[in-house]
Short mmCIF file of C-alpha atoms and ligand atoms in Angstrom, two decimals:
data_model
loop_
_atom_site.label_atom_id
_atom_site.label_comp_id
_atom_site.label_asym_id
_atom_site.label_seq_id
_atom_site.Cartn_x
_atom_site.Cartn_y
_atom_site.Cartn_z
CA UNK A 1 -39.08 60.80 23.09
CA UNK A 2 -38.59 61.84 26.66
CA UNK A 3 -35.20 62.42 28.14
CA UNK A 4 -35.31 61.97 31.85
CA UNK A 5 -32.21 62.22 33.99
CA UNK A 6 -32.04 59.54 36.63
CA UNK A 7 -31.88 60.97 40.16
CA UNK A 8 -28.64 58.97 40.77
CA UNK A 9 -26.90 60.49 37.77
CA UNK A 10 -28.10 63.96 38.73
CA UNK A 11 -26.62 63.55 42.17
CA UNK A 12 -23.32 62.40 40.66
CA UNK A 13 -23.23 65.44 38.37
CA UNK A 14 -23.88 67.77 41.29
CA UNK A 15 -21.21 66.13 43.44
CA UNK A 16 -18.58 66.19 40.65
CA UNK A 17 -19.46 69.81 39.80
CA UNK A 18 -19.16 70.92 43.44
CA UNK A 19 -15.90 69.02 43.92
CA UNK A 20 -14.47 70.59 40.79
CA UNK A 21 -15.49 74.06 41.98
CA UNK A 22 -13.84 73.59 45.34
CA UNK A 23 -10.68 72.14 43.76
CA UNK A 24 -10.43 75.15 41.45
CA UNK A 25 -11.00 77.48 44.37
CA UNK A 26 -8.25 75.64 46.28
CA UNK A 27 -5.84 75.98 43.38
CA UNK A 28 -6.52 79.64 42.82
CA UNK A 29 -5.88 80.42 46.48
CA UNK A 30 -2.56 78.55 46.61
CA UNK A 31 0.45 80.77 47.18
CA UNK A 32 3.95 79.35 46.85
CA UNK A 33 7.14 80.65 48.37
CA UNK A 34 10.77 79.73 48.91
CA UNK A 35 12.62 80.57 52.09
CA UNK A 36 16.42 80.46 51.84
CA UNK A 37 18.09 80.06 55.20
CA UNK A 38 21.74 80.71 55.97
CA UNK A 39 23.85 81.58 59.00
CA UNK A 40 24.20 85.07 57.50
CA UNK A 41 27.01 87.53 56.95
CA UNK A 42 27.56 91.16 57.81
CA UNK A 43 30.24 91.64 55.14
CA UNK A 44 28.74 93.37 52.08
CA UNK A 45 31.58 91.99 49.90
CA UNK A 46 30.70 88.44 51.03
CA UNK A 47 27.01 88.90 50.18
CA UNK A 48 27.77 88.45 46.46
CA UNK A 49 27.61 84.71 47.20
CA UNK A 50 24.02 85.02 48.50
CA UNK A 51 23.05 87.24 45.56
CA UNK A 52 24.40 84.54 43.25
CA UNK A 53 22.23 81.90 44.94
CA UNK A 54 19.17 84.13 44.67
CA UNK A 55 19.77 84.82 40.96
CA UNK A 56 20.09 81.08 40.20
CA UNK A 57 16.99 80.21 42.25
CA UNK A 58 14.94 82.89 40.47
CA UNK A 59 16.05 81.46 37.12
CA UNK A 60 14.53 78.10 38.08
CA UNK A 61 11.45 79.49 39.88
CA UNK A 62 10.71 82.78 38.07
CA UNK A 63 7.14 83.04 39.40
CA UNK A 64 7.76 82.06 43.00
CA UNK A 65 8.54 84.54 45.74
CA UNK A 66 11.98 84.10 47.26
CA UNK A 67 12.71 85.23 50.81
CA UNK A 68 15.70 85.02 53.14
CA UNK A 69 16.22 84.30 56.81
CA UNK A 70 19.46 84.31 58.82
CA UNK A 71 19.91 81.93 61.73
CA UNK A 72 22.58 84.04 63.46
CA UNK A 73 21.03 86.45 65.96
CA UNK A 74 24.40 88.20 66.30
CA UNK A 75 24.48 89.00 62.58
CA UNK A 76 20.79 89.98 62.46
CA UNK A 77 21.36 92.47 65.29
CA UNK A 78 24.47 93.87 63.64
CA UNK A 79 22.63 94.34 60.34
CA UNK A 80 19.56 95.86 62.05
CA UNK A 81 21.80 98.62 63.44
CA UNK A 82 22.66 99.46 59.83
CA UNK A 83 18.95 99.48 58.94
CA UNK A 84 19.01 96.11 57.21
CA UNK A 85 16.28 93.97 58.75
CA UNK A 86 16.55 90.24 58.03
CA UNK A 87 14.20 87.87 59.88
CA UNK A 88 15.00 84.67 61.75
CA UNK A 89 13.52 81.50 60.21
CA UNK A 90 10.67 81.55 62.77
CA UNK A 91 9.88 85.21 62.06
CA UNK A 92 9.93 84.59 58.31
CA UNK A 93 7.65 81.54 58.54
CA UNK A 94 5.21 83.33 60.86
CA UNK A 95 4.98 86.20 58.39
CA UNK A 96 4.51 83.90 55.41
CA UNK A 97 1.73 82.10 57.28
CA UNK A 98 0.03 85.43 58.03
CA UNK A 99 0.34 86.47 54.39
CA UNK A 100 -1.48 83.33 53.27
CA UNK A 101 1.34 81.28 51.79
CA UNK A 102 0.04 77.72 51.31
CA UNK A 103 3.21 76.02 49.97
CA UNK A 104 6.66 76.86 51.29
CA UNK A 105 9.99 75.13 50.79
CA UNK A 106 12.60 76.09 53.34
CA UNK A 107 16.07 75.52 51.91
CA UNK A 108 18.99 75.08 54.26
CA UNK A 109 22.06 76.79 52.80
CA UNK A 110 24.25 75.20 55.43
CA UNK A 111 27.20 73.00 54.49
CA UNK A 112 26.45 69.95 56.65
CA UNK A 113 23.43 68.67 58.62
CA UNK A 114 24.94 70.02 61.83
CA UNK A 115 23.47 71.89 64.78
CA UNK A 116 22.21 74.88 62.77
CA UNK A 117 20.42 72.58 60.34
CA UNK A 118 18.83 70.61 63.18
CA UNK A 119 17.68 73.81 64.88
CA UNK A 120 16.10 74.83 61.58
CA UNK A 121 14.39 71.43 61.22
CA UNK A 122 12.93 71.89 64.70
CA UNK A 123 11.61 75.33 63.75
CA UNK A 124 10.06 73.98 60.53
CA UNK A 125 8.42 71.12 62.46
CA UNK A 126 6.96 73.57 64.94
CA UNK A 127 5.25 75.38 62.05
CA UNK A 128 3.77 72.20 60.63
CA UNK A 129 0.12 71.56 61.33
CA UNK A 130 -0.75 74.98 62.72
CA UNK A 131 -4.54 75.41 62.31
CA UNK A 132 -4.30 78.48 60.06
CA UNK A 133 -0.73 77.94 58.96
CA UNK A 134 1.16 77.00 55.80
CA UNK A 135 -0.49 73.84 54.43
CA UNK A 136 2.58 72.35 52.73
CA UNK A 137 5.91 72.99 54.37
CA UNK A 138 9.04 71.10 53.43
CA UNK A 139 12.73 71.41 54.20
CA UNK A 140 15.60 71.04 51.71
CA UNK A 141 18.80 69.33 52.88
CA UNK A 142 22.10 71.19 53.30
CA UNK A 143 24.88 71.02 50.70
CA UNK A 144 26.56 67.82 51.88
CA UNK A 145 23.98 65.17 52.68
CA UNK A 146 24.39 61.89 50.80
CA UNK A 147 27.69 60.52 49.44
CA UNK A 148 26.87 61.70 45.89
CA UNK A 149 26.91 65.26 47.26
CA UNK A 150 30.52 64.82 48.41
CA UNK A 151 31.60 63.50 45.00
CA UNK A 152 29.69 66.25 43.13
CA UNK A 153 31.38 69.00 45.14
CA UNK A 154 34.77 67.24 45.15
CA UNK A 155 34.74 66.86 41.35
CA UNK A 156 33.53 70.43 40.82
CA UNK A 157 36.19 71.97 43.06
CA UNK A 158 38.93 69.75 41.61
CA UNK A 159 37.99 71.06 38.16
CA UNK A 160 37.90 74.66 39.36
CA UNK A 161 41.33 74.34 40.96
CA UNK A 162 43.00 72.11 38.38
CA UNK A 163 45.58 74.82 37.60
CA UNK A 164 46.64 74.86 41.26
CA UNK A 165 47.70 71.24 41.49
CA UNK A 166 48.50 68.13 39.46
CA UNK A 167 49.30 64.46 39.94
CA UNK A 168 53.05 64.87 40.40
CA UNK A 169 53.16 68.55 41.23
CA UNK A 170 54.50 70.14 44.39
CA UNK A 171 51.41 72.31 44.54
CA UNK A 172 48.30 71.65 46.57
CA UNK A 173 44.87 73.12 47.27
CA UNK A 174 43.89 73.66 50.91
CA UNK A 175 40.20 74.18 51.67
CA UNK A 176 39.28 75.88 54.92
CA UNK A 177 36.03 74.42 56.24
CA UNK A 178 34.12 75.74 59.23
CA UNK A 179 33.90 72.54 61.26
CA UNK A 180 31.58 71.75 64.10
CA UNK A 181 31.30 70.13 67.51
CA UNK A 182 28.20 68.41 66.16
CA UNK A 183 28.44 64.74 65.10
CA UNK A 184 27.98 65.84 61.47
CA UNK A 185 31.57 67.15 61.51
CA UNK A 186 32.42 63.69 60.10
CA UNK A 187 31.52 65.07 56.67
CA UNK A 188 34.88 66.88 56.58
CA UNK A 189 37.14 63.81 57.02
CA UNK A 190 34.72 61.93 54.73
CA UNK A 191 35.25 64.64 52.10
CA UNK A 192 39.03 64.27 52.52
CA UNK A 193 38.69 60.55 51.85
CA UNK A 194 37.09 61.35 48.50
CA UNK A 195 39.62 64.12 47.72
CA UNK A 196 42.39 61.53 48.17
CA UNK A 197 40.90 59.52 45.31
CA UNK A 198 41.24 62.47 42.90
CA UNK A 199 44.37 63.22 40.87
CA UNK A 200 46.28 66.14 42.44
CA UNK A 201 46.71 67.23 46.03
CA UNK A 202 43.62 68.46 47.85
CA UNK A 203 43.31 68.87 51.60
CA UNK A 204 40.53 70.06 53.83
CA UNK A 205 40.94 71.45 57.33
CA UNK A 206 38.46 73.10 59.66
CA UNK A 207 38.51 76.12 61.96
CA UNK A 208 36.30 74.68 64.69
CA UNK A 209 36.36 70.92 64.14
CA UNK A 210 38.47 68.05 62.81
CA UNK A 211 40.86 67.94 60.96
CA UNK A 212 42.69 71.02 62.21
CA UNK A 213 45.29 73.01 60.27
CA UNK A 214 48.22 71.13 61.88
CA UNK A 215 46.93 67.86 60.38
CA UNK A 216 46.87 69.57 56.97
CA UNK A 217 50.39 70.95 57.41
CA UNK A 218 51.66 67.45 58.29
CA UNK A 219 50.17 65.99 55.09
CA UNK A 220 51.55 68.84 52.95
CA UNK A 221 55.03 68.08 54.31
CA UNK A 222 54.69 64.31 53.83
CA UNK A 223 53.80 64.94 50.18
CA UNK A 224 56.64 67.40 49.53
CA UNK A 225 54.31 70.30 48.75
CA UNK A 226 55.89 73.73 48.23
CA UNK A 227 53.02 75.91 47.07
CA UNK A 228 49.44 76.09 48.37
CA UNK A 229 46.24 77.59 46.94
CA UNK A 230 44.24 78.49 50.03
CA UNK A 231 40.48 78.97 49.72
CA UNK A 232 37.36 78.86 51.91
CA UNK A 233 35.11 75.81 52.01
CA UNK A 234 32.31 77.96 53.42
CA UNK A 235 29.36 79.38 51.48
CA UNK A 236 30.62 82.96 51.76
CA UNK A 237 34.07 84.53 51.92
CA UNK A 238 33.14 86.38 55.12
CA UNK A 239 34.54 86.68 58.61
CA UNK A 240 36.28 83.27 58.78
CA UNK A 241 37.83 83.61 55.34
CA UNK A 242 38.99 87.20 55.83
CA UNK A 243 40.33 86.69 59.36
CA UNK A 244 40.94 83.03 60.31
CA UNK A 245 42.06 82.09 56.82
CA UNK A 246 43.85 85.09 55.36
CA UNK A 247 44.03 87.69 58.16
CA UNK A 248 47.06 89.53 59.57
CA UNK A 249 46.98 87.52 62.80
CA UNK A 250 50.02 85.19 63.15
CA UNK A 251 47.50 82.38 63.80
CA UNK A 252 45.73 82.85 60.46
CA UNK A 253 46.11 79.84 58.16
CA UNK A 254 47.94 81.93 55.58
CA UNK A 255 50.52 82.98 58.16
CA UNK A 256 50.82 79.49 59.67
CA UNK A 257 51.44 78.02 56.21
CA UNK A 258 53.98 80.72 55.34
CA UNK A 259 55.79 80.21 58.64
CA UNK A 260 55.97 76.52 57.75
CA UNK A 261 57.73 77.50 54.54
CA UNK A 262 54.94 77.18 51.96
CA UNK A 263 54.30 79.73 49.26
CA UNK A 264 50.61 80.68 49.66
CA UNK A 265 48.17 81.99 47.09
CA UNK A 266 44.79 83.03 48.52
CA UNK A 267 41.61 82.52 46.46
CA UNK A 268 39.02 84.66 48.23
CA UNK A 269 35.80 83.19 46.90
CA UNK A 270 32.92 81.63 48.83
CA UNK A 271 31.57 78.24 47.70
CA UNK A 272 28.20 79.76 46.83
CA UNK A 273 29.94 81.83 44.14
CA UNK A 274 30.38 78.65 42.05
CA UNK A 275 27.49 77.59 39.80
CA UNK A 276 28.10 73.85 40.38
CA UNK A 277 27.78 74.34 44.13
CA UNK A 278 24.55 76.32 43.88
CA UNK A 279 23.23 73.69 41.45
CA UNK A 280 23.44 71.11 44.25
CA UNK A 281 21.45 73.27 46.67
CA UNK A 282 18.91 73.77 43.89
CA UNK A 283 18.71 69.98 43.40
CA UNK A 284 17.97 69.62 47.13
CA UNK A 285 15.36 72.36 46.85
CA UNK A 286 13.68 70.48 43.98
CA UNK A 287 13.66 67.27 46.05
CA UNK A 288 11.95 69.14 48.89
CA UNK A 289 9.46 70.70 46.49
CA UNK A 290 8.59 67.23 45.18
CA UNK A 291 7.63 66.27 48.72
CA UNK A 292 4.56 68.55 48.23
CA UNK A 293 3.29 66.51 45.32
CO1 CO B 301 31.75 80.51 62.61
#
């Protein structure tokens, strides 16, 4: 009996074999990386928050390289003088492209989709489709994006600060947010709307946006509050927390609140020091990673 392979079948075998080879070659040459992007900080004591994020990310992606970029040129220059060189997002992406990374997720560690996030999105878009560049490039959303993000963070912080306030207590929690001139500043009053639905007294104010501290003081007085737990609503307890929030300046929030007659307890901890907060950034990172598939 003669076994003769039909020319058609032979061709199919060759095509499938070649395709398989090239697919395997493609897989073996894929190189994945994560780029975490934040405004940055020059305070070593504030960096614990970033270290915490990195530890959590490495738990979830143990085999993927994790890199950092700071968007603030001011902070990058300040750190460079101390010998600490941290790239901008564009520098980091250019380097990763040169080093042959094929899949990169850029994760925004910003609080809101404000101007810094949009600048980052523009940078990421500029790196898309470069002839020899990173083949799969996606961008993870900042902490507060959809409404479920507001409720997740609101619930988590209410739990963390439950000893500071209660339904009928004269004690309140005041969060100091950064605030922005960008349209996305609306996330702060939106967050307050959700905080008002929770048992206890929680208020958010911003340094550079709306609502300002005087709005918070007015609500504390209306509700007969006597004692305040004051804490940053910023990823790190850095410059704003140490100076604008709790500094010696008579205009610091701590001093304003004390002048208004409140007893103030400062909780000097950045948001990124809480697991539940980092979990949300990680969820956004996973969403962005799924955009590859
Ligand atoms: Co600032």
